[in-house]
CSV table of C-alpha atoms in Angstrom, one decimal:
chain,number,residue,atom,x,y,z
A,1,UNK,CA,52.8,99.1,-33.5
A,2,UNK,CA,49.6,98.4,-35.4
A,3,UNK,CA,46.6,101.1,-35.7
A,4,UNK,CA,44.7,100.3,-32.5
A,5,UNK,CA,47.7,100.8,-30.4
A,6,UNK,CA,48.9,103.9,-32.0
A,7,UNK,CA,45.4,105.3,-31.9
A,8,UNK,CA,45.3,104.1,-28.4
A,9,UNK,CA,48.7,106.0,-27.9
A,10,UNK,CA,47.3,108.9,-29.5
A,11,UNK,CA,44.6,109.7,-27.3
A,12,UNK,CA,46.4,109.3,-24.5
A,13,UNK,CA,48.6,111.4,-25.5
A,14,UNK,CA,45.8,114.4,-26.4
A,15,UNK,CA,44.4,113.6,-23.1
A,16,UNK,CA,47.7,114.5,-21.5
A,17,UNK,CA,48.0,117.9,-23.2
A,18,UNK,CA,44.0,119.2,-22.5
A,19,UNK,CA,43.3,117.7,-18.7
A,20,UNK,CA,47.0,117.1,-17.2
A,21,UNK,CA,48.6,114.0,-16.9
A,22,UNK,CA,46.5,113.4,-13.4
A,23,UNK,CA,43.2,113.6,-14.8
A,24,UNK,CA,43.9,111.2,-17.8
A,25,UNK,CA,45.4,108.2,-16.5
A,26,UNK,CA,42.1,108.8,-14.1
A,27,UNK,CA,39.9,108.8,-17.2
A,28,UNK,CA,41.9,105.8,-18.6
A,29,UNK,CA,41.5,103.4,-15.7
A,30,UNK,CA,38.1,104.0,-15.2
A,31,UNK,CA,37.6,103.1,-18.8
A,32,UNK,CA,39.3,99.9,-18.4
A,33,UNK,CA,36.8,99.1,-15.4
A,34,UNK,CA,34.1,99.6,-17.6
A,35,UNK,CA,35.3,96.6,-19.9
A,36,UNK,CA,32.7,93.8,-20.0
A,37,UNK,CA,34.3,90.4,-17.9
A,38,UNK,CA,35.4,87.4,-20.3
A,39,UNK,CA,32.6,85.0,-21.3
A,40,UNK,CA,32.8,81.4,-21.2
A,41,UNK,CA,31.4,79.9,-24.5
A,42,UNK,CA,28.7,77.8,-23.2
A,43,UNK,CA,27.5,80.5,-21.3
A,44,UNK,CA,27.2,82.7,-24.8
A,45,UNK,CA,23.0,83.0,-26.1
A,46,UNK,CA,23.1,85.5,-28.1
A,47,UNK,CA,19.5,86.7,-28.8
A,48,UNK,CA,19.6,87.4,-32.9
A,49,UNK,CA,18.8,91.1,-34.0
A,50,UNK,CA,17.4,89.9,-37.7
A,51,UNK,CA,14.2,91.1,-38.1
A,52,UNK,CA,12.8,89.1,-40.8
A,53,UNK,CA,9.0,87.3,-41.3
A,54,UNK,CA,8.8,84.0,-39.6
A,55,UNK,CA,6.8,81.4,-41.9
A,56,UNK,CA,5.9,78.2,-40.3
A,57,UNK,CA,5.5,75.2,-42.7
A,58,UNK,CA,3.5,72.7,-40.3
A,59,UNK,CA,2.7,70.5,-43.5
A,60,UNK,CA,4.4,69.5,-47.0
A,61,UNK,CA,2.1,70.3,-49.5
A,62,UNK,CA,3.1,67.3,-51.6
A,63,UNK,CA,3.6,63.6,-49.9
A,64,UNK,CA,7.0,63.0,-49.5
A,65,UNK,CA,9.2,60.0,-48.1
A,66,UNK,CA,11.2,61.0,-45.1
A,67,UNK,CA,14.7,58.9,-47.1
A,68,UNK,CA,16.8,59.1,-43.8
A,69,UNK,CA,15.8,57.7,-40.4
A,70,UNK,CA,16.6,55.8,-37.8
A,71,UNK,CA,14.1,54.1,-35.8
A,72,UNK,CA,15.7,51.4,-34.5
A,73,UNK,CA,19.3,50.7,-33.3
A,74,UNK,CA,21.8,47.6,-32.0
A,75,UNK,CA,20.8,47.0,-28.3
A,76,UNK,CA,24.6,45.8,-28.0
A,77,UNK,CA,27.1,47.7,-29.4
A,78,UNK,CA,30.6,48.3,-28.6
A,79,UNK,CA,32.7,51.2,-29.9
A,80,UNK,CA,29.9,51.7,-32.1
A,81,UNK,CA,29.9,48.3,-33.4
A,82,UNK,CA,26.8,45.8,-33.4
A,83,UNK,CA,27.6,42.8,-32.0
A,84,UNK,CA,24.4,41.3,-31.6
A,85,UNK,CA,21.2,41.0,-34.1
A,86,UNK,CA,18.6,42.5,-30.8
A,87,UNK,CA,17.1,45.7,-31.5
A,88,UNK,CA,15.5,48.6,-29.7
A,89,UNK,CA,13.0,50.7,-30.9
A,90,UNK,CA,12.9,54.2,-30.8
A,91,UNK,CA,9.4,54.9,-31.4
A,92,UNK,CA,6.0,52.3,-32.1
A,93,UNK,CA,4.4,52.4,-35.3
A,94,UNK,CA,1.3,53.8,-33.5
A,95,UNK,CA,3.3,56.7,-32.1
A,96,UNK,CA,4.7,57.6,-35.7
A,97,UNK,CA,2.1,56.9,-37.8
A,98,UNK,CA,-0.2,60.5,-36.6
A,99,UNK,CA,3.1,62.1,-37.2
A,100,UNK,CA,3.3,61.2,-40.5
A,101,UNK,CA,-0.1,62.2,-41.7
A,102,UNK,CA,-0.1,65.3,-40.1
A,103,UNK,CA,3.3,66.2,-41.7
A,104,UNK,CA,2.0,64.5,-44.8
A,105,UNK,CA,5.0,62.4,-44.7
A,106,UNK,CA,3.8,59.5,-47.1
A,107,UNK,CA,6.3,56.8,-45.5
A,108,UNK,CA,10.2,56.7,-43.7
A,109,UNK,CA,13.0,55.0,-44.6
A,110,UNK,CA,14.3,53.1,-40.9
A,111,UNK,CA,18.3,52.6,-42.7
A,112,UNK,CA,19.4,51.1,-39.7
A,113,UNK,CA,16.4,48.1,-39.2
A,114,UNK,CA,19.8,45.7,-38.6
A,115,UNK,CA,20.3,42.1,-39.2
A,116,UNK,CA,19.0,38.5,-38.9
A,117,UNK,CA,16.9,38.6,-36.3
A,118,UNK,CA,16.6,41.8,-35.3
A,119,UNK,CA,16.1,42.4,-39.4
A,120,UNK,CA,13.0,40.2,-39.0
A,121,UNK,CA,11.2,41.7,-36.1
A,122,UNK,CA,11.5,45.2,-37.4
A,123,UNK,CA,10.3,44.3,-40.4
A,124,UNK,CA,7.4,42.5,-39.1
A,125,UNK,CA,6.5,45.7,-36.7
A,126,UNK,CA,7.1,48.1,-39.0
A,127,UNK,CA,7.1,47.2,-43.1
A,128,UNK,CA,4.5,44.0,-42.9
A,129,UNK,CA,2.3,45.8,-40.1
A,130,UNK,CA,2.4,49.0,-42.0
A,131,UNK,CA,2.8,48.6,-45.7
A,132,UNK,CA,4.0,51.6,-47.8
A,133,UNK,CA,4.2,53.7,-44.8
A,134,UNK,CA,7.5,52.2,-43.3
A,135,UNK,CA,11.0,50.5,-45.6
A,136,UNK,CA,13.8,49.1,-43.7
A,137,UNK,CA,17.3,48.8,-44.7
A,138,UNK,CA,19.6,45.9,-43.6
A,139,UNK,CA,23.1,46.3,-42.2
A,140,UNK,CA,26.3,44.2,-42.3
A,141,UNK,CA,26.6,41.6,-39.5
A,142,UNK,CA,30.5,42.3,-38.4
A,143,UNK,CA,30.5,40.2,-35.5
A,144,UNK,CA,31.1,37.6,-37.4
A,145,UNK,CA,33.9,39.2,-39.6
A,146,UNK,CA,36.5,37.0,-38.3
A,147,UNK,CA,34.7,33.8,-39.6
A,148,UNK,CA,37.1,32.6,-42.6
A,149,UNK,CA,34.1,32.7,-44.5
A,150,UNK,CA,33.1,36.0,-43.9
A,151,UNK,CA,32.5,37.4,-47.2
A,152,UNK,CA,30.1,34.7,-48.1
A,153,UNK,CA,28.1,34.8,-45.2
A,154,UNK,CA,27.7,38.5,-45.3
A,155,UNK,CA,26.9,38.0,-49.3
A,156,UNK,CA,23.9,35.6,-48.4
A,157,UNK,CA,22.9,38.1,-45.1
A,158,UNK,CA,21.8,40.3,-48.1
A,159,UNK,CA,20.5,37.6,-49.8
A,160,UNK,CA,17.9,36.5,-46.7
A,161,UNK,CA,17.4,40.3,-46.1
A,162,UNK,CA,16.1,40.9,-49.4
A,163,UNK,CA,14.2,38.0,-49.0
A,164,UNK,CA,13.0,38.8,-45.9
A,165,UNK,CA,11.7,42.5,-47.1
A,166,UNK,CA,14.7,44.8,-46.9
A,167,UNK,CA,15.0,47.1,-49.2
A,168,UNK,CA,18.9,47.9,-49.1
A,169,UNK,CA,21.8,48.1,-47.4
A,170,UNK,CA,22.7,50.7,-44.6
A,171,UNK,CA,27.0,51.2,-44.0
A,172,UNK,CA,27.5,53.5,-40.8
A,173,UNK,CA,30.8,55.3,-40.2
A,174,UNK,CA,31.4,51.9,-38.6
A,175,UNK,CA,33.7,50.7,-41.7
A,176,UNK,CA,36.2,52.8,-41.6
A,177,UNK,CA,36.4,54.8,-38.6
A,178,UNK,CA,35.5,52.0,-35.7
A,179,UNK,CA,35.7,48.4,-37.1
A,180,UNK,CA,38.9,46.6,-36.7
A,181,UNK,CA,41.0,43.7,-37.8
A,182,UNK,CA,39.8,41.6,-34.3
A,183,UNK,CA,36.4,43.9,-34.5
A,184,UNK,CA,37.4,45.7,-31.6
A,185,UNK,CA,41.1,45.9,-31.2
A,186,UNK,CA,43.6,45.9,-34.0
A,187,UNK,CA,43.8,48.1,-36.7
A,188,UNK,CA,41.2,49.4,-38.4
A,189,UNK,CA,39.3,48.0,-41.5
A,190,UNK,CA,39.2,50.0,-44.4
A,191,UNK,CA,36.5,50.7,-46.9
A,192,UNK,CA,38.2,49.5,-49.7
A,193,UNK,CA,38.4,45.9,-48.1
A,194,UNK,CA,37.9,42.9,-50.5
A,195,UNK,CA,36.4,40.8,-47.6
A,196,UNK,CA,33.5,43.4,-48.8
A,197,UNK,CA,33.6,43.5,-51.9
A,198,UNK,CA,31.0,40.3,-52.5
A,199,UNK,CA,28.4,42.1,-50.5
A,200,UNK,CA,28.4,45.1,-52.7
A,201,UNK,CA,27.9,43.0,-55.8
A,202,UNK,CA,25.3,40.8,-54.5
A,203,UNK,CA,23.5,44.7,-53.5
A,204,UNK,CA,24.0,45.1,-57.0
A,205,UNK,CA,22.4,42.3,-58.4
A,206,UNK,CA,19.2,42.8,-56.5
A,207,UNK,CA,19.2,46.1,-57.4
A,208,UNK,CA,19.7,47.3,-53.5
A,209,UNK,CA,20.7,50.6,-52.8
A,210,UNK,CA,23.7,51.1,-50.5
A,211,UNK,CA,23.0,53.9,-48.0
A,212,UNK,CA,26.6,54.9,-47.3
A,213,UNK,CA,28.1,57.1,-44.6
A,214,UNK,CA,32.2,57.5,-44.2
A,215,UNK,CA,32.9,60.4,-42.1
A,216,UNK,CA,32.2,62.9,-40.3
A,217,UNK,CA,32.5,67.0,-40.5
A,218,UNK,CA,36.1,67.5,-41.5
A,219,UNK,CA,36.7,69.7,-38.4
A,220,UNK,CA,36.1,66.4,-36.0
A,221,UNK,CA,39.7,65.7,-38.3
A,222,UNK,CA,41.3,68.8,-37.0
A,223,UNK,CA,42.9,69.8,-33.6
A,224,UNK,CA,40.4,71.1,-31.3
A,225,UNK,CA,41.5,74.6,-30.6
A,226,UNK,CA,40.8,77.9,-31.0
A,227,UNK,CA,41.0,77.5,-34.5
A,228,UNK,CA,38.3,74.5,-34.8
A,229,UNK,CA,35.0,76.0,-35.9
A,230,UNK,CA,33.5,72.9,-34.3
A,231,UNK,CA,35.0,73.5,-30.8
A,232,UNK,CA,32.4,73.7,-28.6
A,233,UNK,CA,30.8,70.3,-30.1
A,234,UNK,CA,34.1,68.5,-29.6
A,235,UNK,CA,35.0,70.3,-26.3
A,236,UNK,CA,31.5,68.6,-25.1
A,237,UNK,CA,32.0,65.7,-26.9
A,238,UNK,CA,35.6,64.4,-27.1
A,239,UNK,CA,34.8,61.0,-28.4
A,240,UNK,CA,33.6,62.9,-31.7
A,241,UNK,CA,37.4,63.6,-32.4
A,242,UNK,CA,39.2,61.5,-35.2
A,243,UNK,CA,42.1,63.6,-35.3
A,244,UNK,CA,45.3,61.9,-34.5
A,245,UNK,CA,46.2,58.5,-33.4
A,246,UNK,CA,45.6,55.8,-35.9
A,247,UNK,CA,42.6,57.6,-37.4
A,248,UNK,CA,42.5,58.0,-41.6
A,249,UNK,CA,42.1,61.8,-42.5
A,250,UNK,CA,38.5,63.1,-44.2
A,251,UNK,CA,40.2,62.6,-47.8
A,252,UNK,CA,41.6,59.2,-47.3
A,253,UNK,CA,38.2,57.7,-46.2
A,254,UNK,CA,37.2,59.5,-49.5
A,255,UNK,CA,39.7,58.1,-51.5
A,256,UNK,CA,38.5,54.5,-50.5
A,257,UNK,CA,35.3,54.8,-50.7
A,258,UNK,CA,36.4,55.7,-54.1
A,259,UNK,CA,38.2,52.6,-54.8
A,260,UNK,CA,35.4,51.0,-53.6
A,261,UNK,CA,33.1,52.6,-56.0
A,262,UNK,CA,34.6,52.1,-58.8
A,263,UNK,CA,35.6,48.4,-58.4
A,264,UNK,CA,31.3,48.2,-58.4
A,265,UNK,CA,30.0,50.0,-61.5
A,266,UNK,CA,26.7,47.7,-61.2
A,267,UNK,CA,25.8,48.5,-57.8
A,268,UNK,CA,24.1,52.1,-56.3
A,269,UNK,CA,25.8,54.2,-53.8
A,270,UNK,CA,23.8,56.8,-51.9
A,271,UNK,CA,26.4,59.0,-50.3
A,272,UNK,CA,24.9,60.2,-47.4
A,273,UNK,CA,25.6,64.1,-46.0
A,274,UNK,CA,26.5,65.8,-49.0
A,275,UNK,CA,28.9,63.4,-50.1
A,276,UNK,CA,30.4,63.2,-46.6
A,277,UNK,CA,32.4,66.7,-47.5
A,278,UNK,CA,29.7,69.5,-47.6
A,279,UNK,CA,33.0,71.8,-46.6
A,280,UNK,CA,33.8,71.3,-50.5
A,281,UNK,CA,31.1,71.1,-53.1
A,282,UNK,CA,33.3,71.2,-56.0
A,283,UNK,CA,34.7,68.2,-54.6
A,284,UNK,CA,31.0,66.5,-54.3
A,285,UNK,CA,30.0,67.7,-58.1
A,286,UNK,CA,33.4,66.1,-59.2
A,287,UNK,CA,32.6,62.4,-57.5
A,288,UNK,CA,29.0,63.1,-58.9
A,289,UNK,CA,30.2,63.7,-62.4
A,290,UNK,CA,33.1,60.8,-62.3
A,291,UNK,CA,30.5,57.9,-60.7
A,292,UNK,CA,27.1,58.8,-62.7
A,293,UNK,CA,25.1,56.0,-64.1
């Protein structure tokens, strides 16, 4: 018996001894009917009792460069995999430019401007048309990943990129968590793959940043139960789940990316969302510490 029900016991007990045995189960049940009804958790909006005051910052007071964006996307995609170089575009340049200067945003960074094609017209609407105010990053072209040349064609993608204006590279959780041997079926590709490995160094060598993003919260890794602090997301959003089936676990995405790292010691790795394991800083500070330039 643990405290609540022997102080439960307890006062009916006392209640028993002052009013009669009548009047107390009486008292009881309407208690009991007083109980609020069960929730459900989408209808919970709680309204928050902090009293605290409210500052509104409706302007930096220093320019600053808005680093992560997307302002374009793959109009074809399939299991969130490009497989064609069109683009659309979330916003024009004339609808983001008053943005920016009221913010005092100096310029975005779009990190998903694509490749060939679509590479090209983004750049021309939004770098070339708006200089210092926009910077595209290119992406990998995986449709073409079954070509037996792939890692040269992807290594010269960069090439033309660069040439073209981009200013690095952009990897989505696509490598890893969606991308597979026959780019849609099969298993999936991993991180660490060598077929990759020439596109990192040619980032390197023309000093282009890699943008990199290989996960997702670690609860999306986790059953989604009552125990998932992430449960209403992924009870709205099943598809967000990578636990089970033939999905790698938070720490063995990690562990590639790793590998992957340290087989490029000339090449820069931005690791997106706190390392891709806020959950775990000393984690973070020890990746920081062991890939440091």
């Amino acid at each position: 018996m643990n405290r609540r029900q022997l102080l439960h016991g307890t006062g009916i007990g006392l209640l028993s001894g002052v009013a009669g045995g009548s009047g107390a189960m009486a008292s009881l049940t309407s208690h009991e009917q007083a109980k609020p009804r069960g929730l459900n958790l989408p209808d919970y909006q709680p309204t928050s009792m902090l009293y605290a005051r409210e500052t509104r910052v409706g302007q930096a007071r220093y320019p600053v460069i808005d680093f992560h964006t997307h302002i374009t996307r793959s109009k074809t995609s399939i299991n969130g995999i490009a497989l064609a170089a069109e683009r659309d575009f979330h916003a024009t340049p004339n609808e983001l430019i008053p943005v920016l200067d009221r913010k005092n945003i100096r310029s975005m960074v779009n990190l998903t401007g694509g490749f060939g094609s679509g590479l090209t017209e983004t750049l021309e609407k939004y770098d070339k048309s708006y200089p210092d105010r926009f910077y595209t990053f290119t992406e990998p072209c995986y449709s073409r990943l079954l070509e037996s040349d792939y890692p040269r064609i992807q290594a010269q993608a960069i090439q033309q990129a660069r040439r073209d204006g981009a200013r690095g590279l952009k990897i989505l959780k696509t490598l890893g968590l969606y991308l597979r041997d026959n780019i849609t079926s099969g298993k999936l590709v991993k991180i660490d793959d060598p077929r990759f490995d020439p596109m990192w160094d040619t980032c390197g060598q023309l000093n282009m940043p890699v943008a990199i993003h290989i996960s997702d919260p670690i609860a999306f890794f986790t059953p989604t139960d009552r125990f998932n602090e992430r449960y209403e997301e992924l009870d709205n959003h099943p598809d967000w789940s990578f636990y089970g089936r033939d999905f790698p676990t938070n720490a063995e995405l990690i562990e590639a990316r790793n590998r992957m790292i340290a087989r490029h010691p000339n090449t820069r790795f931005i690791v997106l969302h706190v390392g891709n394991f806020a959950e775990n800083l000393e984690n973070v500070s020890q990746n920081l510490d062991r890939f440091q330039t």
